[in-house]
Coordinates of N, CA and C in Angstrom, one line a residue:
M99 N 40.6 141.2 -2.5 CA 40.6 142.4 -1.7 C 40.9 142.8 -0.7
R100 N 41.6 144.0 -0.5 CA 42.3 144.3 0.8 C 41.7 144.2 1.8
R101 N 42.2 143.8 2.8 CA 41.5 143.4 4.0 C 41.6 145.0 5.1
R102 N 40.5 145.5 5.5 CA 40.1 146.9 5.9 C 40.5 146.8 7.6
I103 N 41.0 147.6 7.8 CA 41.2 147.7 9.6 C 40.8 149.3 10.0
L104 N 40.5 149.2 11.1 CA 40.0 150.6 11.4 C 41.0 150.7 12.9
L105 N 41.5 151.8 12.9 CA 42.5 152.2 14.0 C 41.8 153.3 15.0
V106 N 41.6 153.3 16.0 CA 41.1 154.1 16.8 C 41.8 154.6 18.1
D107 N 42.3 155.9 18.3 CA 43.4 156.3 19.2 C 43.5 157.6 19.1
D108 N 43.6 158.3 20.1 CA 43.8 159.5 20.4 C 44.8 160.3 20.3
E109 N 46.1 159.2 20.4 CA 47.4 159.6 20.1 C 47.7 159.7 18.5
V110 N 47.7 161.0 17.8 CA 48.2 161.3 16.4 C 49.4 160.4 16.2
A111 N 50.2 160.6 16.7 CA 51.7 159.9 16.5 C 51.3 158.2 16.2
V112 N 50.6 157.9 17.1 CA 50.4 156.1 17.1 C 49.7 155.9 16.1
L113 N 48.7 156.6 15.8 CA 47.8 156.5 14.4 C 48.3 156.6 13.2
L114 N 49.7 157.5 13.1 CA 50.2 157.6 12.1 C 51.2 156.7 11.6
T115 N 51.7 156.3 12.6 CA 53.3 155.1 12.6 C 52.2 153.9 12.2
L116 N 51.1 153.2 13.3 CA 50.4 152.0 12.6 C 49.6 152.2 11.5
K117 N 49.2 153.2 11.0 CA 48.5 153.4 9.8 C 49.5 152.8 8.6
A118 N 51.0 153.6 8.5 CA 51.7 153.7 7.7 C 52.6 151.9 7.8
V119 N 52.5 151.7 8.8 CA 53.0 150.0 9.1 C 51.8 149.3 8.3
L120 N 50.7 149.4 8.7 CA 49.5 148.3 8.2 C 49.6 148.4 6.5
E121 N 49.7 149.5 6.1 CA 49.5 150.1 4.5 C 50.5 149.5 4.1
I122 N 51.6 149.4 4.7 CA 53.0 149.1 3.9 C 52.8 147.3 3.7
S123 N 52.1 146.9 4.5 CA 51.5 145.4 4.8 C 50.5 145.1 3.8
G124 N 50.0 145.9 3.1 CA 48.9 145.5 2.5 C 47.2 145.5 2.9
F125 N 47.2 146.4 4.1 CA 46.0 146.6 4.6 C 45.3 147.8 4.2
D126 N 44.2 147.8 3.9 CA 43.5 149.3 3.8 C 43.2 149.7 5.1
V127 N 43.5 151.2 5.5 CA 43.2 151.6 7.2 C 42.5 152.8 6.9
D128 N 41.6 152.6 7.8 CA 40.9 154.1 8.3 C 41.2 154.3 9.7
T129 N 41.4 155.5 10.1 CA 42.0 155.7 11.3 C 40.1 157.1 11.8
A130 N 40.7 156.8 13.2 CA 39.7 157.4 14.1 C 40.3 158.2 15.5
A131 N 40.2 159.4 15.5 CA 41.1 160.0 16.9 C 40.5 160.0 18.4
S132 N 39.0 159.4 18.2 CA 38.2 159.3 19.2 C 37.2 158.3 19.2
A133 N 36.6 157.5 20.5 CA 35.6 156.8 20.5 C 34.3 156.8 20.1
R134 N 34.2 158.1 19.7 CA 32.7 158.7 19.1 C 33.2 158.8 17.4
E135 N 34.3 158.9 17.0 CA 34.5 159.0 15.6 C 34.7 157.3 15.1
G136 N 35.0 156.7 16.1 CA 35.4 155.3 16.0 C 34.1 154.5 15.7
V137 N 33.1 154.5 16.6 CA 31.9 154.1 16.9 C 31.1 154.6 15.2
S138 N 31.2 155.8 15.0 CA 30.6 156.4 13.8 C 31.3 155.7 12.5
K139 N 32.2 155.5 12.2 CA 33.3 154.5 10.9 C 32.9 153.2 11.1
L140 N 32.3 152.5 12.5 CA 32.0 151.4 12.6 C 30.5 150.9 11.5
H141 N 29.6 152.1 12.0 CA 28.5 151.7 11.2 C 28.1 152.3 9.6
T142 N 29.5 153.2 9.1 CA 29.6 153.6 7.6 C 30.3 152.5 6.7
R143 N 31.4 151.9 7.4 CA 31.8 151.0 6.7 C 32.2 149.7 7.4
E144 N 32.4 148.9 6.6 CA 33.1 147.4 6.8 C 34.2 147.2 7.3
Y145 N 34.6 146.6 8.1 CA 36.3 146.4 8.5 C 36.3 145.2 9.0
Q146 N 37.4 144.1 8.5 CA 37.6 143.1 8.9 C 38.5 142.9 10.5
M147 N 38.9 143.8 11.0 CA 39.4 144.2 12.2 C 39.3 145.4 12.8
L148 N 39.1 145.6 14.0 CA 39.3 146.8 14.8 C 40.2 147.0 15.8
I149 N 41.0 147.7 16.0 CA 42.0 147.7 16.8 C 41.8 149.1 17.4
T150 N 41.5 149.4 18.8 CA 41.4 150.4 19.7 C 42.2 150.6 20.7
D151 N 42.3 151.8 21.2 CA 43.0 152.3 22.4 C 41.7 152.5 23.3
M152 N 42.4 152.1 24.9 CA 41.1 152.3 25.9 C 40.9 153.2 26.0
R153 N 41.9 154.0 26.4 CA 41.7 155.5 27.2 C 41.8 156.7 26.3
M154 N 40.5 157.3 26.3 CA 40.6 158.3 25.0 C 40.3 159.6 25.8
E155 N 38.9 159.7 25.5 CA 37.8 160.6 26.1 C 37.9 160.6 27.4
H156 N 37.7 159.3 28.0 CA 37.7 158.8 29.2 C 38.6 157.4 29.3
D157 N 38.4 157.1 30.5 CA 39.6 155.9 30.8 C 38.9 154.4 30.1
V158 N 37.8 154.5 30.0 CA 36.9 152.9 29.3 C 36.3 153.6 27.9
A159 N 37.0 154.3 27.4 CA 36.1 154.9 26.0 C 36.2 153.8 24.8
G160 N 37.4 153.0 25.0 CA 37.7 151.8 24.0 C 36.7 150.6 24.2
V161 N 35.9 150.6 25.3 CA 34.8 149.6 25.7 C 33.5 150.0 24.6
E162 N 33.8 151.5 24.4 CA 32.0 151.8 23.8 C 32.3 151.3 22.2
V163 N 33.8 151.5 21.8 CA 33.9 151.3 20.2 C 34.2 149.6 20.1
M164 N 34.4 149.1 21.3 CA 34.4 147.2 21.0 C 33.1 147.1 21.3
R165 N 32.1 147.5 21.9 CA 30.7 146.9 21.7 C 29.9 147.7 20.4
A166 N 30.3 148.5 19.9 CA 29.9 149.1 18.8 C 30.2 147.8 17.7
A167 N 31.7 147.6 17.9 CA 32.1 146.5 16.8 C 31.4 144.8 17.0
R168 N 31.2 144.8 18.1 CA 30.5 143.5 18.6 C 29.0 143.5 18.0
A169 N 28.3 144.8 17.9 CA 27.0 144.9 17.6 C 26.9 144.9 15.9
A170 N 27.9 144.9 15.3 CA 28.3 145.2 14.0 C 28.1 144.0 13.0
A171 N 26.7 144.2 12.2 CA 26.7 142.8 11.1 C 27.6 142.2 10.9
Y172 N 28.7 142.8 10.2 CA 30.1 142.2 9.8 C 30.7 141.6 10.4
H173 N 30.6 141.8 11.7 CA 31.5 140.9 12.5 C 33.3 140.8 12.5
P174 N 33.4 141.9 12.7 CA 35.0 142.1 13.0 C 35.7 141.5 14.1
A175 N 36.7 141.3 13.9 CA 37.9 140.8 14.9 C 38.2 142.1 15.5
V176 N 38.3 142.2 17.2 CA 38.5 143.0 17.9 C 39.5 143.3 18.8
A177 N 40.6 144.3 18.4 CA 41.9 143.8 19.1 C 41.9 145.6 20.2
L178 N 42.2 145.2 21.5 CA 42.5 146.1 22.5 C 43.9 146.5 22.3
L179 N 44.3 147.9 21.9 CA 45.5 148.2 22.1 C 45.7 149.5 23.3
T180 N 46.7 148.8 24.2 CA 47.0 149.7 25.2 C 48.4 149.7 25.8
A181 N 48.8 150.8 26.5 CA 50.2 150.6 27.3 C 49.8 150.3 28.6
F182 N 48.6 149.9 29.0 CA 48.3 149.4 30.3 C 47.9 148.5 30.5
P183 N 48.7 147.2 30.6 CA 48.2 145.8 30.3 C 47.0 145.3 31.6
V184 N 46.2 144.5 30.7 CA 45.0 144.3 31.5 C 44.8 142.8 31.3
A185 N 44.1 142.5 32.8 CA 44.2 141.1 33.0 C 43.4 140.3 31.9
E186 N 43.6 139.3 31.2 CA 43.0 138.5 30.0 C 41.7 138.5 30.2
E187 N 41.1 138.2 31.5 CA 39.7 138.1 31.6 C 39.1 139.2 31.7
D188 N 39.7 140.4 32.0 CA 39.0 141.8 32.0 C 39.0 142.0 30.4
W189 N 40.1 142.0 29.7 CA 39.6 142.2 28.4 C 38.9 141.7 27.3
Q190 N 38.9 140.2 27.9 CA 37.8 139.8 27.0 C 36.3 139.8 27.5
E191 N 35.9 140.1 28.4 CA 34.9 140.6 29.1 C 34.3 142.2 28.4
M192 N 35.4 142.5 28.1 CA 35.1 143.8 27.6 C 34.7 143.9 26.2
G193 N 35.2 142.7 25.4 CA 34.9 142.5 23.9 C 36.1 142.4 23.0
A194 N 37.0 142.2 23.7 CA 38.2 141.9 22.8 C 38.7 140.6 22.5
D195 N 39.1 140.8 21.0 CA 39.6 138.5 21.2 C 41.1 138.8 21.5
R196 N 41.7 140.2 21.3 CA 43.5 140.3 21.4 C 43.5 141.3 22.0
L197 N 44.5 141.3 22.9 CA 45.3 142.4 23.6 C 46.7 142.7 23.0
L198 N 46.9 143.8 22.8 CA 48.2 144.2 21.8 C 49.0 145.4 22.9
V199 N 49.8 144.8 23.5 CA 50.3 146.0 24.8 C 51.3 146.9 23.6
K200 N 51.5 148.3 23.8 CA 52.4 149.2 22.9 C 53.3 149.4 24.4
P201 N 54.4 149.8 23.6 CA 55.0 150.1 22.1 C 55.2 148.5 22.0
M202 N 55.3 147.7 20.5 CA 55.4 146.6 19.9 C 56.4 146.7 19.1
H203 N 57.1 145.5 18.7 CA 57.8 145.4 17.9 C 57.2 145.1 15.9
T204 N 57.2 146.0 15.2 CA 56.4 146.1 14.2 C 56.1 144.4 14.0
R205 N 57.0 143.6 13.6 CA 57.0 142.3 12.9 C 56.2 141.1 14.0
I206 N 56.1 141.4 15.3 CA 55.4 140.8 16.3 C 53.9 141.3 15.8
L207 N 53.8 142.4 16.1 CA 52.3 143.4 15.8 C 51.6 142.7 14.5
L208 N 52.3 142.8 13.3 CA 52.0 142.2 12.1 C 51.5 140.9 12.3
Q209 N 52.4 140.3 12.8 CA 51.9 138.8 12.9 C 51.0 138.4 13.8
Q210 N 50.6 138.9 14.9 CA 49.7 138.9 15.7 C 48.2 139.3 15.3
I211 N 48.5 140.1 14.3 CA 47.5 140.8 13.6 C 46.8 140.0 12.6
E212 N 48.0 139.2 11.7 CA 47.4 138.2 10.8 C 46.6 137.0 11.2
D213 N 47.3 136.7 12.7 CA 46.4 135.5 13.3 C 45.4 135.5 13.7
L214 N 45.4 136.7 14.3 CA 43.9 137.3 14.9 C 42.8 137.1 13.7
I215 N 43.0 137.6 12.5 CA 42.3 137.9 11.5 C 41.9 136.4 11.1
A216 N 42.8 135.5 10.8 CA 42.8 134.0 10.3 C 42.0 133.4 11.6
S217 N 42.6 133.4 12.8 CA 41.8 132.9 13.4 C 40.0 133.0 13.7
H218 N 39.6 134.4 13.9 CA 38.4 135.0 13.7 C 37.6 134.5 12.6
E219 N 38.0 134.6 11.3 CA 37.5 133.9 10.1 C 37.2 132.7 10.2
R220 N 38.1 131.8 10.7 CA 38.1 130.3 10.8 C 36.4 129.9 12.1
K221 N 36.5 131.2 13.0 CA 35.7 130.9 13.9 C 34.2 131.4 13.4
L222 N 34.2 132.4 12.9 CA 33.0 132.5 11.8 C 32.1 131.8 11.1
T223 N 33.4 131.2 10.2 CA 32.9 130.1 9.5 C 32.4 128.6 10.2
E224 N 33.1 128.3 11.1 CA 32.5 127.3 12.1 C 30.9 127.6 12.5
M225 N 30.8 129.1 12.9 CA 29.8 129.1 13.4 C 28.8 129.5 12.5
G226 N 28.8 129.1 11.4 CA 27.9 129.3 10.0 C 27.9 130.9 9.8
I227 N 28.5 131.6 9.8 CA 28.4 133.3 9.8 C 29.4 133.5 8.7
A228 N 28.9 134.2 7.2 CA 29.4 134.4 6.4 C 30.5 135.5 6.6
V229 N 31.6 135.0 6.2 CA 32.8 136.2 6.6 C 32.3 137.5 5.6
G230 N 32.4 138.8 6.5 CA 32.7 139.8 5.9 C 31.8 140.5 4.9
Q231 N 32.3 141.4 3.7 CA 31.3 141.5 2.6 C 30.7 140.8 2.0
L232 N 30.8 139.2 1.8 CA 30.1 138.3 1.5 C 28.8 138.0 2.2
A233 N 28.9 138.3 3.8 CA 27.9 138.3 4.3 C 26.8 139.3 4.1
L234 N 27.4 140.7 3.8 CA 26.3 141.8 3.8 C 25.7 141.8 2.3
E235 N 26.6 141.4 1.5 CA 26.3 140.9 -0.3 C 25.0 140.3 -0.1
A236 N 25.2 139.0 0.3 CA 24.5 137.9 0.5 C 23.0 138.1 1.1
A237 N 23.2 139.2 2.0 CA 21.9 139.8 2.9 C 21.2 140.9 2.2
S238 N 22.1 141.5 1.3 CA 21.5 142.7 0.5 C 20.6 142.4 -0.6
E239 N 21.6 140.8 -1.2 CA 20.9 140.4 -2.4 C 19.2 139.7 -2.1
K240 N 19.5 139.1 -0.9 CA 18.1 138.4 -0.7 C 17.0 139.1 -0.6
K241 N 17.4 140.7 0.2 CA 16.2 141.7 0.2 C 15.7 142.3 -1.6
K242 N 16.8 142.4 -2.2 CA 16.6 142.9 -3.4 C 15.9 142.0 -4.2
T243 N 16.0 140.6 -3.9 CA 15.2 140.1 -5.2 C 13.8 140.0 -5.0
P244 N 13.1 139.9 -4.2 CA 11.7 140.1 -4.6 C 11.2 141.2 -5.0
S245 N 11.8 142.2 -4.9 CA 11.4 143.5 -5.1 C 11.7 143.7 -6.8
K246 N 13.2 143.2 -7.0 CA 13.5 142.8 -8.7 C 12.4 142.0 -9.3
R247 N 12.2 140.8 -8.8 CA 11.3 140.1 -9.7 C 9.8 141.0 -9.9
A248 N 9.3 141.3 -8.5 CA 7.9 142.2 -8.7 C 8.1 143.0 -9.7
A249 N 9.3 144.0 -9.8 CA 9.5 145.2 -10.7 C 9.5 144.5 -12.2
K250 N 10.2 143.2 -12.6 CA 10.5 142.6 -13.7 C 8.9 142.5 -14.4
S251 N 8.4 141.6 -13.3 CA 6.8 141.0 -13.7 C 5.6 142.1 -14.1
T252 N 6.0 143.2 -13.4 CA 5.3 144.2 -13.6 C 5.1 145.0 -14.9
P253 N 6.3 145.1 -15.8 CA 6.6 145.6 -17.1 C 6.3 144.7 -18.0
A254 N 6.5 143.4 -17.8 CA 6.0 142.2 -18.4 C 4.6 142.0 -18.4
K255 N 3.8 142.2 -17.5 CA 2.1 142.1 -17.8 C 2.0 143.0 -18.3
K256 N 2.4 144.2 -18.0 CA 2.1 145.7 -19.1 C 2.3 145.4 -20.7
N257 N 3.3 144.7 -20.8 CA 3.4 144.7 -22.1 C 2.8 143.7 -23.0
V258 N 2.5 142.6 -22.1 CA 1.8 141.7 -22.3 C 0.1 142.1 -22.7
K259 N 0.0 143.0 -22.1 CA -1.8 143.3 -22.1 C -1.8 144.6 -23.2
K260 N -0.5 145.2 -23.4 CA -0.1 146.4 -24.9 C -0.5 145.3 -26.0
V261 N 0.5 144.4 -25.9 CA 0.1 143.6 -27.3 C -1.1 142.8 -27.7
V262 N -1.8 142.3 -26.4 CA -3.3 141.9 -26.6 C -4.4 143.0 -26.9
A263 N -4.0 144.3 -26.2 CA -4.7 145.2 -27.0 C -4.5 145.7 -28.4
K264 N -3.2 145.7 -28.8 CA -3.2 145.8 -30.5 C -3.7 144.9 -31.0
K265 N -3.9 143.4 -30.5 CA -4.1 142.4 -31.4 C -6.0 142.9 -31.7
H266 N -6.1 143.1 -30.5 CA -7.9 143.6 -30.8 C -8.2 144.7 -31.6
A267 N -7.3 145.5 -31.2 CA -7.6 147.0 -32.1 C -7.2 146.7 -33.4
A268 N -6.0 145.9 -33.7 CA -5.8 145.5 -35.1 C -6.9 144.7 -35.9
K269 N -7.7 143.8 -35.1 CA -8.6 143.2 -36.3 C -9.7 144.1 -36.8
P270 N -10.4 145.0 -36.1 CA -11.5 145.7 -36.8 C -10.5 146.8 -38.0
K271 N -9.5 147.3 -37.6 CA -8.5 148.2 -38.7 C -8.6 147.3 -40.2
K272 N -8.6 145.9 -39.8 CA -8.0 145.1 -41.0 C -9.5 144.6 -41.5
K273 N -10.6 144.7 -40.9 CA -11.7 144.6 -41.6 C -12.3 145.8 -42.4
I274 N -12.0 146.9 -41.7 CA -12.3 148.0 -42.2 C -11.5 148.4 -43.3
M275 N -10.0 148.0 -43.6 CA -9.3 147.7 -45.0 C -10.0 147.0 -45.6
Q276 N -10.0 146.0 -45.4 CA -11.0 144.9 -46.4 C -12.2 145.6 -47.0
E277 N -12.8 146.3 -46.2 CA -14.2 146.5 -46.6 C -13.8 147.5 -47.5
K278 N -12.8 148.8 -47.3 CA -12.8 149.7 -48.2 C -12.1 149.1 -49.4
K279 N -11.3 148.0 -49.3 CA -10.6 147.4 -50.7 C -11.5 147.2 -51.6
S280 N -12.6 146.1 -51.2 CA -13.8 145.7 -51.6 C -14.7 146.4 -52.4
S281 N -14.7 147.7 -51.2 CA -15.7 148.9 -52.1 C -15.0 149.4 -53.2
V282 N -13.7 149.7 -53.3 CA -12.9 150.1 -54.3 C -13.0 149.5 -55.3
K283 N -12.7 148.3 -55.1 CA -12.9 147.1 -56.1 C -14.4 147.3 -57.0
K284 N -15.5 147.3 -56.2 CA -16.7 147.3 -56.9 C -16.9 148.8 -57.3
T285 N -16.3 149.5 -57.1 CA -16.7 151.2 -57.5 C -15.8 151.1 -58.8
A286 N -14.5 150.3 -59.1 CA -13.9 150.6 -59.8 C -14.4 149.4 -61.4
K287 N -15.1 148.3 -60.7 CA -15.8 147.1 -61.9 C -17.3 148.1 -62.4
S288 N -17.5 148.6 -61.7 CA -19.0 149.3 -61.8 C -18.6 150.4 -62.9
S289 N -17.3 151.2 -62.6 CA -17.2 152.0 -63.5 C -16.9 151.9 -65.4
G290 N -16.0 150.3 -64.8 CA -15.4 149.6 -65.7 C -16.5 149.6 -66.7
R291 N -17.6 148.9 -66.2 CA -18.8 148.3 -66.7 C -19.6 149.6 -67.7
R292 N -19.8 150.6 -66.9 CA -20.1 151.3 -67.3 C -19.5 152.5 -68.7
R293 N -18.1 152.0 -68.7 CA -17.5 152.6 -70.0 C -17.7 151.6 -71.0
V294 N -17.8 150.6 -70.8 CA -18.0 149.3 -71.7 C -19.3 149.6 -72.7
R295 N -20.1 149.6 -71.6 CA -21.7 150.2 -72.6 C -21.3 151.4 -73.1

């Protein structure tokens, strides 16, 4: 399965360049040109990683996107992409796992993204959290299982009742048929006797 990344930046040139680089490297990439659009996409799809700019609609718009990523059930890795270096304790407090300073050499950027995704997945595994799609599928299967069983058991019970009802209904018909046959035989015998006489 191709790993999916969400890029959030209000600079279209940055979005298109990064998207092209990441897709050539085997990633599935979605883009958002604002924090609001980024938050919306985080709610509608699952991503292994979020890369967001800080300054968009306002100076700390990226923080809103990172908070939404942290609240997501699928636990994506989070990278803050900025042209303005930020102290490590600051970007970690904001919710980022990594700081990416632009512009950056493509090879270094790709290596940092690969390293971050790998270390983030290890961390989730150590914490006992299922990674990515598996977590969502497992959760949805648990929710579906009881309803499926209930759905399966209900028709089965109905079918059993129908079979039992048919058996009970079939008995009187057999008796009626037997009675008809015996009456036909008696009639045939009596008519045969009359002819012989």
